[in-house]
CSV table of C-alpha atoms in Angstrom, one decimal:
chain,number,residue,atom,x,y,z
A,318,UNK,CA,-3.2,10.6,-28.2
A,319,UNK,CA,-2.0,13.8,-26.6
A,320,UNK,CA,1.5,15.0,-27.3
A,321,UNK,CA,3.1,17.7,-25.1
A,322,UNK,CA,6.1,19.5,-26.4
A,323,UNK,CA,8.2,22.1,-24.5
A,324,UNK,CA,5.1,23.3,-22.7
A,325,UNK,CA,5.6,26.0,-20.2
A,326,UNK,CA,3.3,28.2,-18.1
A,327,UNK,CA,4.3,30.7,-15.5
A,328,UNK,CA,2.4,32.9,-13.1
A,329,UNK,CA,4.7,35.8,-12.3
A,330,UNK,CA,8.0,34.2,-11.1
A,331,UNK,CA,6.3,30.9,-10.3
A,332,UNK,CA,6.6,28.2,-12.9
A,333,UNK,CA,3.4,26.2,-12.9
A,334,UNK,CA,4.1,23.8,-15.8
A,335,UNK,CA,7.4,23.0,-17.5
A,336,UNK,CA,7.2,19.8,-19.5
A,337,UNK,CA,9.7,19.2,-22.3
A,338,UNK,CA,8.2,16.0,-23.9
A,339,UNK,CA,5.4,13.8,-22.8
A,340,UNK,CA,3.0,11.6,-24.7
A,341,UNK,CA,-0.3,10.2,-23.5
A,342,UNK,CA,-1.3,7.3,-25.7
A,343,UNK,CA,-4.7,6.5,-27.1
A,344,UNK,CA,-6.5,4.4,-24.5
A,345,UNK,CA,-4.4,5.3,-21.5
A,346,UNK,CA,-5.9,5.8,-18.1
A,347,UNK,CA,-3.4,8.2,-16.7
A,348,UNK,CA,-3.5,9.2,-13.1
A,349,UNK,CA,-1.8,12.6,-12.4
A,350,UNK,CA,-0.6,13.0,-8.9
A,351,UNK,CA,1.4,15.6,-6.9
A,352,UNK,CA,1.2,17.9,-3.9
A,353,UNK,CA,-0.8,21.1,-3.9
A,354,UNK,CA,0.8,23.5,-6.4
A,355,UNK,CA,2.4,20.8,-8.4
A,356,UNK,CA,0.7,22.0,-11.6
A,357,UNK,CA,-1.9,19.3,-12.2
A,358,UNK,CA,-4.9,21.6,-12.7
A,359,UNK,CA,-2.8,24.1,-14.7
A,360,UNK,CA,-1.8,21.2,-17.0
A,361,UNK,CA,-5.4,20.2,-17.6
A,362,UNK,CA,-6.4,23.8,-18.3
A,363,UNK,CA,-3.6,24.0,-20.9
A,364,UNK,CA,-4.7,20.8,-22.5
A,365,UNK,CA,-8.2,22.1,-22.7
A,366,UNK,CA,-7.1,25.5,-24.1
A,367,UNK,CA,-8.5,27.3,-21.1
A,368,UNK,CA,-5.1,28.8,-20.5
A,369,UNK,CA,-2.6,30.1,-23.0
A,370,UNK,CA,0.8,28.6,-22.7
A,371,UNK,CA,3.9,30.9,-22.5
A,372,UNK,CA,5.8,28.4,-24.7
A,373,UNK,CA,5.4,25.1,-26.4
A,374,UNK,CA,2.2,23.3,-27.4
A,375,UNK,CA,-0.3,20.5,-26.9
A,376,UNK,CA,-1.4,18.4,-29.8
A,377,UNK,CA,-4.2,15.8,-29.9
A,378,UNK,CA,-5.0,13.0,-32.2
A,379,UNK,CA,-8.3,11.1,-32.3
A,380,UNK,CA,-9.5,8.1,-34.3
A,381,UNK,CA,-10.9,10.3,-37.1
A,382,UNK,CA,-8.5,13.2,-37.0
A,383,UNK,CA,-4.9,13.9,-37.6
A,384,UNK,CA,-2.7,15.7,-35.1
A,385,UNK,CA,-4.5,18.9,-34.1
A,386,UNK,CA,-3.6,21.8,-31.9
A,387,UNK,CA,-6.5,22.6,-29.6
A,388,UNK,CA,-5.5,26.3,-29.6
A,389,UNK,CA,-6.0,26.3,-33.4
A,390,UNK,CA,-8.9,24.0,-33.9
A,391,UNK,CA,-12.4,23.4,-32.5
A,392,UNK,CA,-12.7,19.8,-33.8
A,393,UNK,CA,-11.4,18.2,-30.6
A,394,UNK,CA,-14.2,19.7,-28.5
A,395,UNK,CA,-16.9,17.3,-29.7
A,396,UNK,CA,-14.7,14.4,-28.8
A,397,UNK,CA,-13.7,15.6,-25.3
A,398,UNK,CA,-15.5,15.6,-22.0
A,399,UNK,CA,-14.1,17.4,-19.0
A,400,UNK,CA,-14.9,18.5,-15.5
A,401,UNK,CA,-12.4,20.7,-13.7
A,402,UNK,CA,-14.5,22.6,-11.1
A,403,UNK,CA,-17.9,24.2,-10.5
A,404,UNK,CA,-17.1,26.8,-13.1
A,405,UNK,CA,-18.0,24.2,-15.8
A,406,UNK,CA,-21.6,24.1,-14.5
A,407,UNK,CA,-24.5,26.4,-15.3
A,408,UNK,CA,-25.8,26.8,-11.8
A,409,UNK,CA,-29.1,28.6,-12.6
A,410,UNK,CA,-30.3,25.4,-14.4
A,411,UNK,CA,-31.6,22.2,-12.8
A,412,UNK,CA,-29.5,19.1,-13.4
A,413,UNK,CA,-32.1,17.9,-15.9
A,414,UNK,CA,-31.9,21.2,-17.8
A,415,UNK,CA,-28.1,21.1,-17.8
A,416,UNK,CA,-27.9,17.5,-19.0
A,417,UNK,CA,-30.4,18.4,-21.9
A,418,UNK,CA,-28.2,21.4,-22.7
A,419,UNK,CA,-25.1,19.3,-22.9
A,420,UNK,CA,-27.0,16.8,-25.0
A,421,UNK,CA,-28.2,19.4,-27.4
A,422,UNK,CA,-24.7,20.7,-27.9
A,423,UNK,CA,-23.7,17.1,-28.6
A,424,UNK,CA,-26.6,16.5,-31.0
A,425,UNK,CA,-28.5,14.2,-28.6
A,426,UNK,CA,-32.2,14.2,-28.3
A,427,UNK,CA,-33.9,14.4,-24.9
A,428,UNK,CA,-34.8,10.7,-25.2
A,429,UNK,CA,-31.2,9.8,-25.8
A,430,UNK,CA,-30.0,11.9,-22.9
A,431,UNK,CA,-32.6,10.2,-20.6
A,432,UNK,CA,-31.4,6.8,-21.9
A,433,UNK,CA,-27.8,7.6,-21.2
A,434,UNK,CA,-28.6,8.9,-17.7
A,435,UNK,CA,-29.9,5.5,-16.7
A,436,UNK,CA,-26.3,4.4,-16.7
A,437,UNK,CA,-25.6,6.7,-13.8
A,438,UNK,CA,-28.7,5.9,-11.6
A,439,UNK,CA,-26.7,4.2,-8.9
A,440,UNK,CA,-24.1,7.0,-8.9
A,441,UNK,CA,-26.8,9.6,-8.6
A,442,UNK,CA,-28.5,7.6,-5.8
A,443,UNK,CA,-31.8,9.4,-6.2
A,444,UNK,CA,-30.3,12.7,-5.1
A,445,UNK,CA,-29.7,14.5,-8.4
A,446,UNK,CA,-32.7,14.2,-10.7
A,447,UNK,CA,-36.3,15.2,-9.9
A,448,UNK,CA,-35.3,17.2,-6.8
A,449,UNK,CA,-36.8,20.5,-8.1
A,450,UNK,CA,-33.5,22.2,-7.2
A,451,UNK,CA,-31.1,24.4,-9.2
A,452,UNK,CA,-27.6,23.2,-9.5
A,453,UNK,CA,-26.4,26.0,-7.2
A,454,UNK,CA,-28.6,24.6,-4.4
A,455,UNK,CA,-27.2,21.1,-4.6
A,456,UNK,CA,-24.7,19.8,-2.1
A,457,UNK,CA,-21.0,19.9,-3.1
A,458,UNK,CA,-21.1,16.1,-3.7
A,459,UNK,CA,-24.1,16.3,-5.9
A,460,UNK,CA,-22.6,19.2,-7.9
A,461,UNK,CA,-19.6,16.9,-8.4
A,462,UNK,CA,-21.8,14.2,-9.7
A,463,UNK,CA,-23.5,16.5,-12.2
A,464,UNK,CA,-20.1,17.6,-13.5
A,465,UNK,CA,-18.7,14.1,-13.8
A,466,UNK,CA,-21.9,12.8,-15.6
A,467,UNK,CA,-21.9,15.8,-18.0
A,468,UNK,CA,-18.3,15.0,-18.9
A,469,UNK,CA,-19.3,11.4,-19.9
A,470,UNK,CA,-22.7,12.1,-21.4
A,471,UNK,CA,-21.6,12.5,-25.0
A,472,UNK,CA,-19.4,9.3,-24.8
A,473,UNK,CA,-16.2,11.2,-25.6
A,474,UNK,CA,-12.9,9.7,-26.7
A,475,UNK,CA,-11.0,11.9,-24.2
A,476,UNK,CA,-12.1,12.4,-20.6
A,477,UNK,CA,-10.4,14.8,-18.2
A,478,UNK,CA,-11.5,14.9,-14.6
A,479,UNK,CA,-9.8,17.0,-11.9
A,480,UNK,CA,-10.2,15.6,-8.4
A,481,UNK,CA,-13.2,13.5,-9.3
A,482,UNK,CA,-13.3,11.9,-5.9
A,483,UNK,CA,-13.6,15.2,-4.0
A,484,UNK,CA,-16.8,15.8,-2.0
A,485,UNK,CA,-18.1,12.2,-2.8
A,486,UNK,CA,-19.0,9.8,0.0
A,487,UNK,CA,-17.1,6.5,0.0
A,488,UNK,CA,-19.9,4.6,-1.8
A,489,UNK,CA,-20.0,7.2,-4.6
A,490,UNK,CA,-16.2,7.1,-4.9
A,491,UNK,CA,-16.3,3.4,-5.5
A,492,UNK,CA,-19.2,3.6,-7.9
A,493,UNK,CA,-17.4,6.2,-10.1
A,494,UNK,CA,-14.3,4.1,-10.2
A,495,UNK,CA,-16.3,1.3,-11.6
A,496,UNK,CA,-18.1,3.6,-14.1
A,497,UNK,CA,-14.8,4.9,-15.4
A,498,UNK,CA,-13.2,1.5,-15.7
A,499,UNK,CA,-16.3,0.1,-17.5
A,500,UNK,CA,-16.4,3.1,-19.7
A,501,UNK,CA,-12.8,2.6,-20.7
A,502,UNK,CA,-13.3,-1.1,-21.3
A,503,UNK,CA,-16.3,-0.3,-23.6
A,504,UNK,CA,-14.8,2.6,-25.6
A,505,UNK,CA,-11.0,2.5,-25.2
A,506,UNK,CA,-11.2,6.2,-24.4
A,507,UNK,CA,-8.2,8.1,-23.1
A,508,UNK,CA,-8.9,9.1,-19.5
A,509,UNK,CA,-6.9,11.6,-17.5
A,510,UNK,CA,-7.5,11.9,-13.7
A,511,UNK,CA,-5.9,14.2,-11.3
A,512,UNK,CA,-6.3,13.3,-7.6
A,513,UNK,CA,-4.9,13.6,-4.1
A,514,UNK,CA,-6.4,10.2,-3.3
A,515,UNK,CA,-3.6,7.8,-4.0
A,516,UNK,CA,-5.5,4.7,-3.3
A,517,UNK,CA,-8.3,5.4,-5.8
A,518,UNK,CA,-5.8,6.7,-8.4
A,519,UNK,CA,-3.7,3.5,-8.1
A,520,UNK,CA,-6.8,1.3,-8.3
A,521,UNK,CA,-7.8,2.5,-11.7
A,522,UNK,CA,-4.8,4.0,-13.4
A,523,UNK,CA,-2.4,1.6,-15.3
A,524,UNK,CA,-0.1,4.6,-15.7
A,525,UNK,CA,0.7,7.4,-13.3
A,526,UNK,CA,2.6,10.7,-13.8
A,527,UNK,CA,4.0,12.4,-10.7
A,528,UNK,CA,4.4,16.1,-10.9
A,529,UNK,CA,6.6,18.3,-8.8
A,530,UNK,CA,6.8,22.1,-9.4
A,531,UNK,CA,5.3,21.7,-12.8
A,532,UNK,CA,7.7,19.0,-14.0
A,533,UNK,CA,6.8,15.3,-14.6
A,534,UNK,CA,9.5,13.7,-12.5
A,535,UNK,CA,8.3,10.1,-12.8
A,536,UNK,CA,6.2,8.3,-15.4
A,537,UNK,CA,5.2,5.0,-13.6
A,538,UNK,CA,3.7,1.9,-15.0
A,539,UNK,CA,1.2,0.6,-12.5
A,540,UNK,CA,0.4,-3.0,-13.1
A,541,UNK,CA,-1.5,-4.5,-10.2
A,542,UNK,CA,-0.7,-1.5,-8.0
A,543,UNK,CA,3.0,-1.7,-8.6
A,544,UNK,CA,3.5,2.1,-8.3
A,545,UNK,CA,1.9,2.4,-4.9
A,546,UNK,CA,5.0,1.8,-2.9
A,547,UNK,CA,7.1,4.3,-4.8
A,548,UNK,CA,4.4,6.9,-4.6
A,549,UNK,CA,4.0,6.4,-0.8
A,550,UNK,CA,7.8,6.7,-0.4
A,551,UNK,CA,7.7,10.0,-2.3
A,552,UNK,CA,4.8,11.5,-0.4
A,553,UNK,CA,6.1,10.3,3.0
A,554,UNK,CA,9.6,11.9,2.6
């Protein structure tokens, strides 16, 4: 569970996030949508303690923890996987070296990392491993794949992905949708996705939050794509 209370972040005179009260339940797949500048990435960075809030707080609760503030505790990190942008990657490593590094931090052996990577073989499509390339030399799409896989590698209880469909070809977009849905089904992890792609977001998110100027203006149930019409009306006006 993630509980947001009176959370506010400003950059100069611009209010990037202003959320009075919002709870993300354990096991939610939440799609976060909004136009550029709506505050989606800033909200994720606040949740991950990558930005300091001007006011308010974020609290998390996992199966084996009580309510914890990520700004005051490190315990949540081992239970969380995230990919926001290329800044999360170590670009002077090869993908293999990076995955082994993530595994080591998570207490996984190389053999266990190799075993877990087999889950993503279709997604990688023979273009990520064994290429004798550093991450910095990969295409934007393959960098995106490395980031998404690294976020899921330690089988976290909380997954946060910012624009995961960016740079991916249509086949890879569909594959990652299936991977995320299957992962949720197997683990009941809480998954937060920010995306400009309404179709993909609606496909996999039973709950959708719509941001405007940092405020969540709609919290929509999305059974069988029921939120799609309301979202289309919003973005077409």
